[in-house]
PDB file of C-alpha atoms and ligand atoms in Angstrom:
ATOM      1  CA  UNK A 917     114.042  82.083 131.561  1.00 69.00           C
ATOM      2  CA  UNK A 918     115.074  80.920 135.011  1.00 60.00           C
ATOM      3  CA  UNK A 919     115.669  83.530 137.594  1.00 56.00           C
ATOM      4  CA  UNK A 920     115.282  81.468 140.723  1.00 54.00           C
ATOM      5  CA  UNK A 921     111.994  80.926 142.456  1.00 52.00           C
ATOM      6  CA  UNK A 922     111.827  84.071 144.498  1.00 52.00           C
ATOM      7  CA  UNK A 923     112.708  86.600 141.887  1.00 70.00           C
ATOM      8  CA  UNK A 924     109.905  88.313 140.022  1.00 90.00           C
ATOM      9  CA  UNK A 925     110.066  89.381 136.410  1.00 96.00           C
ATOM     10  CA  UNK A 926     109.198  92.877 135.301  1.00 97.00           C
ATOM     11  CA  UNK A 927     108.312  93.809 131.711  1.00 97.00           C
ATOM     12  CA  UNK A 928     111.796  95.263 131.279  1.00 97.00           C
ATOM     13  CA  UNK A 929     113.458  92.095 132.631  1.00 97.00           C
ATOM     14  CA  UNK A 930     111.638  90.059 130.012  1.00 98.00           C
ATOM     15  CA  UNK A 931     112.584  92.507 127.251  1.00 98.00           C
ATOM     16  CA  UNK A 932     116.258  92.397 128.224  1.00 98.00           C
ATOM     17  CA  UNK A 933     116.445  88.672 128.699  1.00 98.00           C
ATOM     18  CA  UNK A 934     114.614  87.809 125.488  1.00 98.00           C
ATOM     19  CA  UNK A 935     116.497  90.372 123.379  1.00 98.00           C
ATOM     20  CA  UNK A 936     119.751  88.714 124.364  1.00 98.00           C
ATOM     21  CA  UNK A 937     118.318  85.245 123.859  1.00 98.00           C
ATOM     22  CA  UNK A 938     117.095  86.138 120.353  1.00 98.00           C
ATOM     23  CA  UNK A 939     120.447  87.745 119.497  1.00 98.00           C
ATOM     24  CA  UNK A 940     122.256  84.602 120.567  1.00 98.00           C
ATOM     25  CA  UNK A 941     119.981  82.515 118.361  1.00 98.00           C
ATOM     26  CA  UNK A 942     120.162  84.890 115.406  1.00 97.00           C
ATOM     27  CA  UNK A 943     116.500  85.804 115.361  1.00 97.00           C
ATOM     28  CA  UNK A 944     115.801  88.948 113.278  1.00 96.00           C
ATOM     29  CA  UNK A 945     114.932  92.200 115.083  1.00 97.00           C
ATOM     30  CA  UNK A 946     115.394  90.782 118.601  1.00 98.00           C
ATOM     31  CA  UNK A 947     114.079  93.703 120.609  1.00 98.00           C
ATOM     32  CA  UNK A 948     111.105  94.382 118.353  1.00 98.00           C
ATOM     33  CA  UNK A 949     110.222  90.690 118.421  1.00 98.00           C
ATOM     34  CA  UNK A 950     109.918  90.493 122.197  1.00 98.00           C
ATOM     35  CA  UNK A 951     108.115  93.808 122.376  1.00 98.00           C
ATOM     36  CA  UNK A 952     105.485  92.650 119.901  1.00 98.00           C
ATOM     37  CA  UNK A 953     105.093  89.356 121.764  1.00 98.00           C
ATOM     38  CA  UNK A 954     104.578  91.248 125.006  1.00 98.00           C
ATOM     39  CA  UNK A 955     102.017  93.547 123.384  1.00 98.00           C
ATOM     40  CA  UNK A 956     100.081  90.480 122.288  1.00 97.00           C
ATOM     41  CA  UNK A 957     100.168  88.846 125.719  1.00 98.00           C
ATOM     42  CA  UNK A 958      99.518  92.041 127.685  1.00 98.00           C
ATOM     43  CA  UNK A 959      97.006  93.275 125.069  1.00 97.00           C
ATOM     44  CA  UNK A 960      98.557  96.690 124.797  1.00 97.00           C
ATOM     45  CA  UNK A 961     100.325  99.039 122.370  1.00 95.00           C
ATOM     46  CA  UNK A 962     104.117  99.260 122.297  1.00 95.00           C
ATOM     47  CA  UNK A 963     104.130 102.660 123.967  1.00 96.00           C
ATOM     48  CA  UNK A 964     102.335 101.109 126.947  1.00 96.00           C
ATOM     49  CA  UNK A 965     105.251  98.752 127.467  1.00 96.00           C
ATOM     50  CA  UNK A 966     107.575 101.722 127.775  1.00 95.00           C
ATOM     51  CA  UNK A 967     105.300 103.312 130.342  1.00 96.00           C
ATOM     52  CA  UNK A 968     105.111 100.070 132.311  1.00 96.00           C
ATOM     53  CA  UNK A 969     108.673  98.754 132.367  1.00 96.00           C
ATOM     54  CA  UNK A 970     108.465  98.060 136.098  1.00 96.00           C
ATOM     55  CA  UNK A 971     105.120  96.260 135.941  1.00 96.00           C
ATOM     56  CA  UNK A 972     105.409  92.738 137.289  1.00 97.00           C
ATOM     57  CA  UNK A 973     104.518  89.918 134.967  1.00 97.00           C
ATOM     58  CA  UNK A 974     101.881  87.437 136.149  1.00 96.00           C
ATOM     59  CA  UNK A 975     102.718  83.768 136.085  1.00 95.00           C
ATOM     60  CA  UNK A 976     100.352  82.967 133.217  1.00 96.00           C
ATOM     61  CA  UNK A 977     101.603  85.926 131.178  1.00 97.00           C
ATOM     62  CA  UNK A 978     105.153  84.696 131.601  1.00 97.00           C
ATOM     63  CA  UNK A 979     104.102  81.228 130.543  1.00 96.00           C
ATOM     64  CA  UNK A 980     102.491  82.606 127.367  1.00 97.00           C
ATOM     65  CA  UNK A 981     105.574  84.637 126.469  1.00 98.00           C
ATOM     66  CA  UNK A 982     107.778  81.642 127.104  1.00 97.00           C
ATOM     67  CA  UNK A 983     105.791  79.533 124.633  1.00 98.00           C
ATOM     68  CA  UNK A 984     106.057  82.304 122.010  1.00 98.00           C
ATOM     69  CA  UNK A 985     109.810  82.589 122.505  1.00 98.00           C
ATOM     70  CA  UNK A 986     110.213  78.843 122.091  1.00 98.00           C
ATOM     71  CA  UNK A 987     108.153  78.795 118.918  1.00 98.00           C
ATOM     72  CA  UNK A 988     110.348  81.539 117.501  1.00 98.00           C
ATOM     73  CA  UNK A 989     113.740  80.170 118.603  1.00 98.00           C
ATOM     74  CA  UNK A 990     113.336  76.416 118.639  1.00 97.00           C
ATOM     75  CA  UNK A 991     110.789  75.978 115.838  1.00 97.00           C
ATOM     76  CA  UNK A 992     111.945  79.000 113.781  1.00 98.00           C
ATOM     77  CA  UNK A 993     108.275  79.877 113.321  1.00 98.00           C
ATOM     78  CA  UNK A 994     107.751  83.321 111.735  1.00 98.00           C
ATOM     79  CA  UNK A 995     106.753  86.019 114.212  1.00 98.00           C
ATOM     80  CA  UNK A 996     103.628  86.854 112.198  1.00 98.00           C
ATOM     81  CA  UNK A 997     102.204  83.343 112.679  1.00 98.00           C
ATOM     82  CA  UNK A 998     103.017  83.449 116.388  1.00 98.00           C
ATOM     83  CA  UNK A 999     101.228  86.777 116.775  1.00 98.00           C
ATOM     84  CA  UNK A1000      98.485  85.651 114.392  1.00 98.00           C
ATOM     85  CA  UNK A1001      98.516  88.869 112.415  1.00 98.00           C
ATOM     86  CA  UNK A1002     100.563  91.286 110.359  1.00 98.00           C
ATOM     87  CA  UNK A1003     100.090  94.613 108.617  1.00 97.00           C
ATOM     88  CA  UNK A1004      99.858  95.155 104.874  1.00 98.00           C
ATOM     89  CA  UNK A1005      99.108  98.433 103.124  1.00 98.00           C
ATOM     90  CA  UNK A1006      98.226  99.870 106.529  1.00 97.00           C
ATOM     91  CA  UNK A1007      95.566  97.241 107.252  1.00 98.00           C
ATOM     92  CA  UNK A1008      95.704  94.456 109.777  1.00 98.00           C
ATOM     93  CA  UNK A1009      95.533  90.912 108.399  1.00 98.00           C
ATOM     94  CA  UNK A1010      95.040  87.681 110.267  1.00 98.00           C
ATOM     95  CA  UNK A1011      97.649  85.166 109.142  1.00 98.00           C
ATOM     96  CA  UNK A1012      98.295  81.520 109.903  1.00 98.00           C
ATOM     97  CA  UNK A1013     100.134  78.590 108.318  1.00 97.00           C
ATOM     98  CA  UNK A1014      97.555  78.203 105.543  1.00 97.00           C
ATOM     99  CA  UNK A1015      98.438  81.579 104.009  1.00 98.00           C
ATOM    100  CA  UNK A1016     101.587  83.276 102.818  1.00 98.00           C
ATOM    101  CA  UNK A1017     102.706  86.162 105.012  1.00 98.00           C
ATOM    102  CA  UNK A1018     102.147  89.357 102.983  1.00 98.00           C
ATOM    103  CA  UNK A1019     105.456  90.939 101.941  1.00 96.00           C
ATOM    104  CA  UNK A1020     106.249  94.658 101.686  1.00 95.00           C
ATOM    105  CA  UNK A1021     107.224  94.341  97.977  1.00 94.00           C
ATOM    106  CA  UNK A1022     103.665  93.277  97.253  1.00 97.00           C
ATOM    107  CA  UNK A1023     102.421  96.663  98.476  1.00 97.00           C
ATOM    108  CA  UNK A1024     103.995  98.058  95.342  1.00 97.00           C
ATOM    109  CA  UNK A1025     101.777  95.879  93.184  1.00 98.00           C
ATOM    110  CA  UNK A1026      98.788  97.256  95.070  1.00 98.00           C
ATOM    111  CA  UNK A1027     100.062 100.817  94.637  1.00 97.00           C
ATOM    112  CA  UNK A1028     100.528 100.472  90.886  1.00 97.00           C
ATOM    113  CA  UNK A1029      97.230  98.799  90.264  1.00 98.00           C
ATOM    114  CA  UNK A1030      95.347 101.377  92.346  1.00 98.00           C
ATOM    115  CA  UNK A1031      97.052 104.207  90.487  1.00 98.00           C
ATOM    116  CA  UNK A1032      96.070 102.644  87.171  1.00 98.00           C
ATOM    117  CA  UNK A1033      92.452 101.952  88.162  1.00 98.00           C
ATOM    118  CA  UNK A1034      92.029 105.507  89.436  1.00 97.00           C
ATOM    119  CA  UNK A1035      93.205 106.827  86.082  1.00 97.00           C
ATOM    120  CA  UNK A1036      90.649 104.709  84.195  1.00 96.00           C
ATOM    121  CA  UNK A1037      87.110 105.562  85.283  1.00 92.00           C
ATOM    122  CA  UNK A1038      85.696 102.677  83.208  1.00 94.00           C
ATOM    123  CA  UNK A1039      87.625 100.153  85.346  1.00 96.00           C
ATOM    124  CA  UNK A1040      85.129  98.405  87.571  1.00 97.00           C
ATOM    125  CA  UNK A1041      86.259  94.819  88.080  1.00 98.00           C
ATOM    126  CA  UNK A1042      89.442  93.288  89.456  1.00 98.00           C
ATOM    127  CA  UNK A1043      90.444  89.636  89.748  1.00 98.00           C
ATOM    128  CA  UNK A1044      93.052  88.673  92.378  1.00 98.00           C
ATOM    129  CA  UNK A1045      94.490  85.267  91.468  1.00 98.00           C
ATOM    130  CA  UNK A1046      95.945  83.259  94.383  1.00 98.00           C
ATOM    131  CA  UNK A1047      94.499  85.639  96.924  1.00 98.00           C
ATOM    132  CA  UNK A1048      95.856  83.778  99.991  1.00 98.00           C
ATOM    133  CA  UNK A1049      95.205  85.998 103.011  1.00 98.00           C
ATOM    134  CA  UNK A1050      93.296  88.281 100.634  1.00 98.00           C
ATOM    135  CA  UNK A1051      95.832  91.045 101.218  1.00 98.00           C
ATOM    136  CA  UNK A1052      96.067  92.363  97.631  1.00 98.00           C
ATOM    137  CA  UNK A1053      92.372  92.195  96.811  1.00 98.00           C
ATOM    138  CA  UNK A1054      91.279  93.564 100.176  1.00 98.00           C
ATOM    139  CA  UNK A1055      93.699  96.504 100.040  1.00 98.00           C
ATOM    140  CA  UNK A1056      92.427  97.388  96.541  1.00 98.00           C
ATOM    141  CA  UNK A1057      88.773  96.965  97.533  1.00 98.00           C
ATOM    142  CA  UNK A1058      89.318  99.080 100.620  1.00 98.00           C
ATOM    143  CA  UNK A1059      90.945 101.897  98.655  1.00 98.00           C
ATOM    144  CA  UNK A1060      88.482 101.751  95.762  1.00 98.00           C
ATOM    145  CA  UNK A1061      84.984 101.178  97.150  1.00 97.00           C
ATOM    146  CA  UNK A1062      83.328 101.475  93.716  1.00 97.00           C
ATOM    147  CA  UNK A1063      85.325  98.629  92.223  1.00 98.00           C
ATOM    148  CA  UNK A1064      84.234  94.987  92.661  1.00 98.00           C
ATOM    149  CA  UNK A1065      87.019  92.601  93.454  1.00 98.00           C
ATOM    150  CA  UNK A1066      86.982  88.824  93.060  1.00 98.00           C
ATOM    151  CA  UNK A1067      89.618  86.828  94.925  1.00 98.00           C
ATOM    152  CA  UNK A1068      90.286  83.231  93.902  1.00 98.00           C
ATOM    153  CA  UNK A1069      92.451  80.586  95.495  1.00 98.00           C
ATOM    154  CA  UNK A1070      92.858  76.846  95.233  1.00 97.00           C
ATOM    155  CA  UNK A1071      93.000  76.443  99.006  1.00 98.00           C
ATOM    156  CA  UNK A1072      89.784  76.498 101.022  1.00 98.00           C
ATOM    157  CA  UNK A1073      91.723  77.144 104.230  1.00 98.00           C
ATOM    158  CA  UNK A1074      93.299  80.218 102.669  1.00 98.00           C
ATOM    159  CA  UNK A1075      89.866  81.437 101.550  1.00 98.00           C
ATOM    160  CA  UNK A1076      88.551  81.148 105.100  1.00 98.00           C
ATOM    161  CA  UNK A1077      91.331  83.454 106.252  1.00 98.00           C
ATOM    162  CA  UNK A1078      90.666  85.822 103.346  1.00 98.00           C
ATOM    163  CA  UNK A1079      86.948  85.992 104.243  1.00 98.00           C
ATOM    164  CA  UNK A1080      87.808  86.718 107.840  1.00 98.00           C
ATOM    165  CA  UNK A1081      90.197  89.463 106.760  1.00 98.00           C
ATOM    166  CA  UNK A1082      87.589  91.066 104.521  1.00 98.00           C
ATOM    167  CA  UNK A1083      85.085  91.054 107.386  1.00 98.00           C
ATOM    168  CA  UNK A1084      87.563  92.374 109.940  1.00 98.00           C
ATOM    169  CA  UNK A1085      88.508  95.218 107.607  1.00 98.00           C
ATOM    170  CA  UNK A1086      84.816  95.906 106.853  1.00 98.00           C
ATOM    171  CA  UNK A1087      85.190  95.370 103.113  1.00 98.00           C
ATOM    172  CA  UNK A1088      82.008  94.530 101.276  1.00 95.00           C
ATOM    173  CA  UNK A1089      83.057  94.986  97.623  1.00 98.00           C
ATOM    174  CA  UNK A1090      85.018  91.732  97.479  1.00 98.00           C
ATOM    175  CA  UNK A1091      83.921  88.137  97.027  1.00 98.00           C
ATOM    176  CA  UNK A1092      85.929  84.949  97.064  1.00 98.00           C
ATOM    177  CA  UNK A1093      85.775  81.785  95.034  1.00 98.00           C
ATOM    178  CA  UNK A1094      87.593  78.486  95.287  1.00 98.00           C
ATOM    179  CA  UNK A1095      89.371  77.665  92.000  1.00 97.00           C
ATOM    180  CA  UNK A1096      92.590  76.230  90.732  1.00 97.00           C
ATOM    181  CA  UNK A1097      93.454  78.773  88.066  1.00 97.00           C
ATOM    182  CA  UNK A1098      95.638  76.261  86.221  1.00 97.00           C
ATOM    183  CA  UNK A1099      92.544  74.138  85.586  1.00 96.00           C
ATOM    184  CA  UNK A1100      89.609  76.527  85.811  1.00 96.00           C
ATOM    185  CA  UNK A1101      90.245  79.732  83.947  1.00 95.00           C
ATOM    186  CA  UNK A1102      86.916  80.499  82.336  1.00 95.00           C
ATOM    187  CA  UNK A1103      84.821  82.965  84.274  1.00 96.00           C
ATOM    188  CA  UNK A1104      81.248  84.111  83.724  1.00 94.00           C
ATOM    189  CA  UNK A1105      82.541  87.626  83.087  1.00 96.00           C
ATOM    190  CA  UNK A1106      85.668  89.338  81.806  1.00 98.00           C
ATOM    191  CA  UNK A1107      87.633  91.551  84.146  1.00 98.00           C
ATOM    192  CA  UNK A1108      89.182  94.980  83.679  1.00 98.00           C
ATOM    193  CA  UNK A1109      92.258  94.179  85.750  1.00 98.00           C
ATOM    194  CA  UNK A1110      94.051  91.040  86.959  1.00 98.00           C
ATOM    195  CA  UNK A1111      96.451  91.147  89.897  1.00 98.00           C
ATOM    196  CA  UNK A1112      98.479  88.208  91.129  1.00 98.00           C
ATOM    197  CA  UNK A1113     101.425  87.246  93.268  1.00 98.00           C
ATOM    198  CA  UNK A1114     101.724  83.620  92.145  1.00 98.00           C
ATOM    199  CA  UNK A1115     104.007  80.927  93.617  1.00 98.00           C
ATOM    200  CA  UNK A1116     107.217  81.847  91.781  1.00 98.00           C
ATOM    201  CA  UNK A1117     109.999  80.195  93.738  1.00 97.00           C
ATOM    202  CA  UNK A1118     111.674  77.398  91.796  1.00 96.00           C
ATOM    203  CA  UNK A1119     112.179  74.001  93.435  1.00 94.00           C
ATOM    204  CA  UNK A1120     115.905  74.611  93.313  1.00 93.00           C
ATOM    205  CA  UNK A1121     115.717  77.893  95.243  1.00 94.00           C
ATOM    206  CA  UNK A1122     113.304  76.417  97.833  1.00 93.00           C
ATOM    207  CA  UNK A1123     116.218  74.618  99.511  1.00 89.00           C
ATOM    208  CA  UNK A1124     118.083  77.872 100.006  1.00 94.00           C
ATOM    209  CA  UNK A1125     115.258  79.565 101.905  1.00 95.00           C
ATOM    210  CA  UNK A1126     115.311  80.061 105.658  1.00 95.00           C
ATOM    211  CA  UNK A1127     113.459  77.496 107.816  1.00 96.00           C
ATOM    212  CA  UNK A1128     111.012  80.292 108.689  1.00 96.00           C
ATOM    213  CA  UNK A1129     109.883  80.227 105.076  1.00 96.00           C
ATOM    214  CA  UNK A1130     110.322  76.688 103.820  1.00 93.00           C
ATOM    215  CA  UNK A1131     109.245  74.882 106.979  1.00 95.00           C
ATOM    216  CA  UNK A1132     106.304  77.086 107.912  1.00 97.00           C
ATOM    217  CA  UNK A1133     104.761  78.927 104.986  1.00 97.00           C
ATOM    218  CA  UNK A1134     102.437  76.908 102.725  1.00 96.00           C
ATOM    219  CA  UNK A1135     104.536  75.257 100.025  1.00 95.00           C
ATOM    220  CA  UNK A1136     101.849  75.609  97.376  1.00 96.00           C
ATOM    221  CA  UNK A1137     101.846  79.388  97.951  1.00 97.00           C
ATOM    222  CA  UNK A1138     105.621  79.580  97.494  1.00 97.00           C
ATOM    223  CA  UNK A1139     106.600  77.251  94.696  1.00 97.00           C
ATOM    224  CA  UNK A1140     105.169  75.774  91.508  1.00 96.00           C
ATOM    225  CA  UNK A1141     107.327  72.673  92.186  1.00 95.00           C
ATOM    226  CA  UNK A1142     109.035  73.418  88.915  1.00 96.00           C
ATOM    227  CA  UNK A1143     111.133  76.300  87.590  1.00 96.00           C
ATOM    228  CA  UNK A1144     109.066  79.090  89.163  1.00 97.00           C
ATOM    229  CA  UNK A1145     107.609  80.185  85.808  1.00 98.00           C
ATOM    230  CA  UNK A1146     104.691  77.798  85.421  1.00 98.00           C
ATOM    231  CA  UNK A1147     102.016  80.311  86.402  1.00 98.00           C
ATOM    232  CA  UNK A1148     103.356  83.050  84.108  1.00 98.00           C
ATOM    233  CA  UNK A1149     103.355  80.686  81.127  1.00 98.00           C
ATOM    234  CA  UNK A1150      99.789  79.769  81.965  1.00 98.00           C
ATOM    235  CA  UNK A1151      98.830  83.449  82.347  1.00 98.00           C
ATOM    236  CA  UNK A1152     100.354  84.233  78.953  1.00 98.00           C
ATOM    237  CA  UNK A1153      98.064  81.572  77.462  1.00 97.00           C
ATOM    238  CA  UNK A1154      94.833  82.514  79.220  1.00 97.00           C
ATOM    239  CA  UNK A1155      94.890  86.217  80.164  1.00 97.00           C
ATOM    240  CA  UNK A1156      93.215  87.201  76.903  1.00 96.00           C
ATOM    241  CA  UNK A1157      90.198  85.118  77.861  1.00 96.00           C
ATOM    242  CA  UNK A1158      90.107  86.351  81.468  1.00 98.00           C
ATOM    243  CA  UNK A1159      90.515  90.076  80.724  1.00 98.00           C
ATOM    244  CA  UNK A1160      88.445  92.396  78.566  1.00 97.00           C
ATOM    245  CA  UNK A1161      90.196  93.630  75.404  1.00 96.00           C
ATOM    246  CA  UNK A1162      92.581  96.372  76.535  1.00 95.00           C
ATOM    247  CA  UNK A1163      92.529  94.983  80.102  1.00 97.00           C
ATOM    248  CA  UNK A1164      95.572  95.281  82.317  1.00 98.00           C
ATOM    249  CA  UNK A1165      97.489  92.768  84.416  1.00 98.00           C
ATOM    250  CA  UNK A1166      99.880  93.302  87.310  1.00 98.00           C
ATOM    251  CA  UNK A1167     101.994  90.302  88.301  1.00 98.00           C
ATOM    252  CA  UNK A1168     104.642  90.065  90.974  1.00 98.00           C
ATOM    253  CA  UNK A1169     107.807  88.243  89.888  1.00 98.00           C
ATOM    254  CA  UNK A1170     110.809  86.806  91.710  1.00 96.00           C
ATOM    255  CA  UNK A1171     114.442  87.816  91.745  1.00 94.00           C
ATOM    256  CA  UNK A1172     116.099  87.201  88.374  1.00 95.00           C
ATOM    257  CA  UNK A1173     112.884  86.419  86.479  1.00 97.00           C
ATOM    258  CA  UNK A1174     112.593  89.636  84.435  1.00 97.00           C
ATOM    259  CA  UNK A1175     114.286  88.301  81.344  1.00 97.00           C
ATOM    260  CA  UNK A1176     112.128  85.185  81.277  1.00 98.00           C
ATOM    261  CA  UNK A1177     109.052  87.459  81.436  1.00 98.00           C
ATOM    262  CA  UNK A1178     110.108  89.252  78.266  1.00 97.00           C
ATOM    263  CA  UNK A1179     110.005  85.997  76.358  1.00 97.00           C
ATOM    264  CA  UNK A1180     106.954  84.486  78.093  1.00 98.00           C
ATOM    265  CA  UNK A1181     104.940  87.668  77.421  1.00 98.00           C
ATOM    266  CA  UNK A1182     106.440  88.374  73.994  1.00 96.00           C
ATOM    267  CA  UNK A1183     102.914  88.629  72.539  1.00 94.00           C
ATOM    268  CA  UNK A1184     101.926  91.384  74.955  1.00 96.00           C
ATOM    269  CA  UNK A1185     102.928  94.957  75.676  1.00 96.00           C
ATOM    270  CA  UNK A1186     104.640  94.762  79.040  1.00 97.00           C
ATOM    271  CA  UNK A1187     106.615  96.960  81.402  1.00 97.00           C
ATOM    272  CA  UNK A1188     108.636  95.683  84.322  1.00 98.00           C
ATOM    273  CA  UNK A1189     108.707  97.869  87.415  1.00 97.00           C
ATOM    274  CA  UNK A1190     111.416  97.792  90.074  1.00 96.00           C
ATOM    275  CA  UNK A1191     110.961  97.532  93.823  1.00 94.00           C
ATOM    276  CA  UNK A1192     112.662  99.649  96.522  1.00 91.00           C
ATOM    277  CA  UNK A1193     115.858  97.609  96.165  1.00 93.00           C
ATOM    278  CA  UNK A1194     115.881  98.194  92.391  1.00 95.00           C
ATOM    279  CA  UNK A1195     114.959  94.578  91.753  1.00 96.00           C
ATOM    280  CA  UNK A1196     112.583  94.078  88.790  1.00 97.00           C
ATOM    281  CA  UNK A1197     109.431  93.055  90.651  1.00 98.00           C
ATOM    282  CA  UNK A1198     106.193  93.724  88.803  1.00 98.00           C
ATOM    283  CA  UNK A1199     105.132  92.913  85.273  1.00 98.00           C
ATOM    284  CA  UNK A1200     102.466  95.285  84.025  1.00 98.00           C
ATOM    285  CA  UNK A1201     100.873  94.268  80.753  1.00 98.00           C
ATOM    286  CA  UNK A1202      97.996  95.005  78.426  1.00 97.00           C
ATOM    287  CA  UNK A1203      96.023  92.413  76.503  1.00 94.00           C
TER     288      UNK A1203
HETATM  289  N1  LIG B1835      98.065  87.104  97.315  1.00 69.37           N
HETATM  290  C1  LIG B1835      98.751  86.728  98.522  1.00 69.37           C
HETATM  291  C2  LIG B1835      99.968  87.612  98.722  1.00 69.37           C
HETATM  292  O1  LIG B1835     100.375  88.294  97.834  1.00 69.37           O
HETATM  293  C3  LIG B1835      99.159  85.265  98.475  1.00 69.37           C
HETATM  294  C4  LIG B1835     100.127  84.961  97.379  1.00 69.37           C
HETATM  295  C5  LIG B1835     100.520  83.503  97.332  1.00 69.37           C
HETATM  296  O2  LIG B1835     100.016  82.708  98.133  1.00 69.37           O
HETATM  297  N2  LIG B1835     101.406  83.166  96.444  1.00 69.37           N
HETATM  298  O3  LIG B1835     100.543  87.632  99.773  1.00 69.37           O
END
């Protein structure tokens, strides 16, 4: 980002320069990336950038953008961590390295569980296992104000982010609890619905992930350090004690795991729903 001492940078200059720089370094969505960085630094909406292409950048603004660009290009840090937030199910979520970045496929899990809960007026309680940023539980709580949601996670740092996200989205019908579900799976109540997007990446596949994922996202949120199926096997053993009789569970699964689910959940009635790319993605089951 050197233009000689005397030359001043406009918003458009930065957009052009950074877009090219990101393209050269194979960063996804180059133009969008710089625009979102600029919105963060200039505290404005994207449309404002377009109305202010000729605005001159201040020295400290340029310095902030430069740091963001370096984090993205040199460190391969995900854009969402650099910005400090992302959107999920239409709501804004604070994210940082202690929580997984919510993925669009997971919105489908939220959609299906909301549809189910709406169709069952007796459904009042939902447990979100491995809540992370709180995205699943918060989206459900926000959409269904009469339902009480409990979000659990092993990580206290994740729970802090989840609490913050609940507060920032003005959700009051959710509470959070620190627990390692593999060890602590007896609750003082039984739930109507369980939702979870557990760590399902196998150790083997972890090495094939991009540095954005395997060097920045929390490992314990991504992988079970095993074959990727550890949590589902555990769920198959304990869901009958966590859910009420007739209760429903919605679990996200990874690419290629559908067949394994049929045998892990052979004692249950399950359906496997596909995502937008026709990849089997959500196990829906009844206990
Ligand atoms: N529930 C969060 C999500 O779906 C976190 C999941 C996780 O950490 N594995 O994004």
